[in-house]
């Protein structure tokens, strides 16, 4: 089955399954950081039905309230349905990111 990618109202063009993974690698880089360490972006996102991009930071009170809820929903239901969430930190330094991640 071919996947389709569309942006900004443009007419979608059919792509192979590899195309979206290459697009994700182009967007995020060749590796992502997981709790277990660095993983290949392609390996982390292969076979996923959808990828959510979650922007958050430790200094953001609404984020600090929502992030645990999202983590719970992900563990309980969303992961098994094929969703992967890529966390994008808006923290000002690596120490703050590490504390929040």
PDB file of C-alpha atoms in Angstrom:
ATOM      1  CA  UNK A   1       0.000   0.000   0.000  1.00  0.00           C
ATOM      2  CA  UNK A   2       1.336   3.446  -0.890  1.00  0.00           C
ATOM      3  CA  UNK A   3       1.271   6.279   1.595  1.00  0.00           C
ATOM      4  CA  UNK A   4       0.337   9.812   0.657  1.00  0.00           C
ATOM      5  CA  UNK A   5       1.910  12.997   1.979  1.00  0.00           C
ATOM      6  CA  UNK A   6       0.349  16.430   1.500  1.00  0.00           C
ATOM      7  CA  UNK A   7       1.359  19.854   2.719  1.00  0.00           C
ATOM      8  CA  UNK A   8      -0.258  23.273   2.606  1.00  0.00           C
ATOM      9  CA  UNK A   9      -3.167  22.257   0.368  1.00  0.00           C
ATOM     10  CA  UNK A  10      -0.896  20.892  -2.360  1.00  0.00           C
ATOM     11  CA  UNK A  11      -2.162  17.930  -4.313  1.00  0.00           C
ATOM     12  CA  UNK A  12      -0.713  14.819  -2.622  1.00  0.00           C
ATOM     13  CA  UNK A  13       1.714  12.617  -4.490  1.00  0.00           C
ATOM     14  CA  UNK A  14       1.866   8.869  -3.817  1.00  0.00           C
ATOM     15  CA  UNK A  15       5.055   7.808  -2.075  1.00  0.00           C
ATOM     16  CA  UNK A  16       6.548   4.494  -1.145  1.00  0.00           C
ATOM     17  CA  UNK A  17       6.721   3.468   2.503  1.00  0.00           C
ATOM     18  CA  UNK A  18      10.380   4.485   2.500  1.00  0.00           C
ATOM     19  CA  UNK A  19       9.575   8.069   1.428  1.00  0.00           C
ATOM     20  CA  UNK A  20       7.961   9.139   4.720  1.00  0.00           C
ATOM     21  CA  UNK A  21      10.836   7.634   6.714  1.00  0.00           C
ATOM     22  CA  UNK A  22      13.314   9.611   4.654  1.00  0.00           C
ATOM     23  CA  UNK A  23      11.236  12.736   5.209  1.00  0.00           C
ATOM     24  CA  UNK A  24      11.258  12.112   8.976  1.00  0.00           C
ATOM     25  CA  UNK A  25      15.019  11.586   8.928  1.00  0.00           C
ATOM     26  CA  UNK A  26      15.397  14.810   6.977  1.00  0.00           C
ATOM     27  CA  UNK A  27      13.254  16.612   9.564  1.00  0.00           C
ATOM     28  CA  UNK A  28      14.696  15.111  12.762  1.00  0.00           C
ATOM     29  CA  UNK A  29      18.172  13.994  11.699  1.00  0.00           C
ATOM     30  CA  UNK A  30      19.598  10.476  11.554  1.00  0.00           C
ATOM     31  CA  UNK A  31      19.063   9.673  15.253  1.00  0.00           C
ATOM     32  CA  UNK A  32      16.591  10.357  18.043  1.00  0.00           C
ATOM     33  CA  UNK A  33      17.226  10.228  21.772  1.00  0.00           C
ATOM     34  CA  UNK A  34      15.178   7.684  23.684  1.00  0.00           C
ATOM     35  CA  UNK A  35      15.318   6.776  27.358  1.00  0.00           C
ATOM     36  CA  UNK A  36      17.526   3.845  26.286  1.00  0.00           C
ATOM     37  CA  UNK A  37      19.921   6.130  24.363  1.00  0.00           C
ATOM     38  CA  UNK A  38      20.272   7.128  20.735  1.00  0.00           C
ATOM     39  CA  UNK A  39      18.250   5.209  18.157  1.00  0.00           C
ATOM     40  CA  UNK A  40      18.057   5.448  14.383  1.00  0.00           C
ATOM     41  CA  UNK A  41      15.214   7.739  13.324  1.00  0.00           C
ATOM     42  CA  UNK A  42      14.200   5.253  10.634  1.00  0.00           C
ATOM     43  CA  UNK A  43      14.162   2.357  13.106  1.00  0.00           C
ATOM     44  CA  UNK A  44      12.238   4.339  15.726  1.00  0.00           C
ATOM     45  CA  UNK A  45       9.515   5.396  13.284  1.00  0.00           C
ATOM     46  CA  UNK A  46       9.325   2.355  10.987  1.00  0.00           C
ATOM     47  CA  UNK A  47       5.871   0.803  10.833  1.00  0.00           C
ATOM     48  CA  UNK A  48       4.168   3.597  12.753  1.00  0.00           C
ATOM     49  CA  UNK A  49       0.677   4.617  11.667  1.00  0.00           C
ATOM     50  CA  UNK A  50       1.205   8.216  12.766  1.00  0.00           C
ATOM     51  CA  UNK A  51       3.910  10.405  14.270  1.00  0.00           C
ATOM     52  CA  UNK A  52       3.032  13.189  16.680  1.00  0.00           C
ATOM     53  CA  UNK A  53       5.471  16.030  17.237  1.00  0.00           C
ATOM     54  CA  UNK A  54       5.149  17.355  20.780  1.00  0.00           C
ATOM     55  CA  UNK A  55       6.773  20.692  21.661  1.00  0.00           C
ATOM     56  CA  UNK A  56       7.254  21.205  25.379  1.00  0.00           C
ATOM     57  CA  UNK A  57       9.598  22.571  28.057  1.00  0.00           C
ATOM     58  CA  UNK A  58      10.175  22.210  31.780  1.00  0.00           C
ATOM     59  CA  UNK A  59       9.572  25.941  32.354  1.00  0.00           C
ATOM     60  CA  UNK A  60       6.059  25.799  30.839  1.00  0.00           C
ATOM     61  CA  UNK A  61       3.410  25.143  33.559  1.00  0.00           C
ATOM     62  CA  UNK A  62       0.689  23.911  31.159  1.00  0.00           C
ATOM     63  CA  UNK A  63       3.243  21.576  29.533  1.00  0.00           C
ATOM     64  CA  UNK A  64       4.281  20.192  32.919  1.00  0.00           C
ATOM     65  CA  UNK A  65       0.640  19.356  33.552  1.00  0.00           C
ATOM     66  CA  UNK A  66      -0.092  17.910  30.121  1.00  0.00           C
ATOM     67  CA  UNK A  67       3.087  15.863  29.550  1.00  0.00           C
ATOM     68  CA  UNK A  68       2.297  13.247  32.244  1.00  0.00           C
ATOM     69  CA  UNK A  69      -1.218  12.875  30.823  1.00  0.00           C
ATOM     70  CA  UNK A  70       0.147  12.362  27.317  1.00  0.00           C
ATOM     71  CA  UNK A  71       2.667   9.821  28.623  1.00  0.00           C
ATOM     72  CA  UNK A  72      -0.138   7.914  30.333  1.00  0.00           C
ATOM     73  CA  UNK A  73      -2.358   7.883  27.243  1.00  0.00           C
ATOM     74  CA  UNK A  74       0.588   6.821  25.118  1.00  0.00           C
ATOM     75  CA  UNK A  75       1.492   3.907  27.388  1.00  0.00           C
ATOM     76  CA  UNK A  76      -2.124   2.833  27.908  1.00  0.00           C
ATOM     77  CA  UNK A  77      -3.502   3.057  24.384  1.00  0.00           C
ATOM     78  CA  UNK A  78      -1.787   5.208  21.751  1.00  0.00           C
ATOM     79  CA  UNK A  79       1.428   3.211  21.339  1.00  0.00           C
ATOM     80  CA  UNK A  80      -0.499   0.007  20.652  1.00  0.00           C
ATOM     81  CA  UNK A  81      -2.469   1.838  17.943  1.00  0.00           C
ATOM     82  CA  UNK A  82       0.728   2.754  16.085  1.00  0.00           C
ATOM     83  CA  UNK A  83       1.341   6.313  17.274  1.00  0.00           C
ATOM     84  CA  UNK A  84       4.875   7.458  18.000  1.00  0.00           C
ATOM     85  CA  UNK A  85       5.511  10.781  19.693  1.00  0.00           C
ATOM     86  CA  UNK A  86       8.669  12.785  19.014  1.00  0.00           C
ATOM     87  CA  UNK A  87       9.332  15.184  21.869  1.00  0.00           C
ATOM     88  CA  UNK A  88      10.857  18.509  20.807  1.00  0.00           C
ATOM     89  CA  UNK A  89      12.332  20.411  23.718  1.00  0.00           C
ATOM     90  CA  UNK A  90      12.025  24.161  24.032  1.00  0.00           C
ATOM     91  CA  UNK A  91      14.270  24.132  27.088  1.00  0.00           C
ATOM     92  CA  UNK A  92      17.120  26.613  27.206  1.00  0.00           C
ATOM     93  CA  UNK A  93      19.862  24.106  28.011  1.00  0.00           C
ATOM     94  CA  UNK A  94      20.604  20.400  28.105  1.00  0.00           C
ATOM     95  CA  UNK A  95      20.428  20.203  31.910  1.00  0.00           C
ATOM     96  CA  UNK A  96      16.843  21.478  31.936  1.00  0.00           C
ATOM     97  CA  UNK A  97      15.939  19.109  29.115  1.00  0.00           C
ATOM     98  CA  UNK A  98      17.468  16.168  30.987  1.00  0.00           C
ATOM     99  CA  UNK A  99      15.507  17.006  34.125  1.00  0.00           C
ATOM    100  CA  UNK A 100      12.226  17.133  32.188  1.00  0.00           C
ATOM    101  CA  UNK A 101      12.839  14.250  29.776  1.00  0.00           C
TER     102      UNK A 101
END
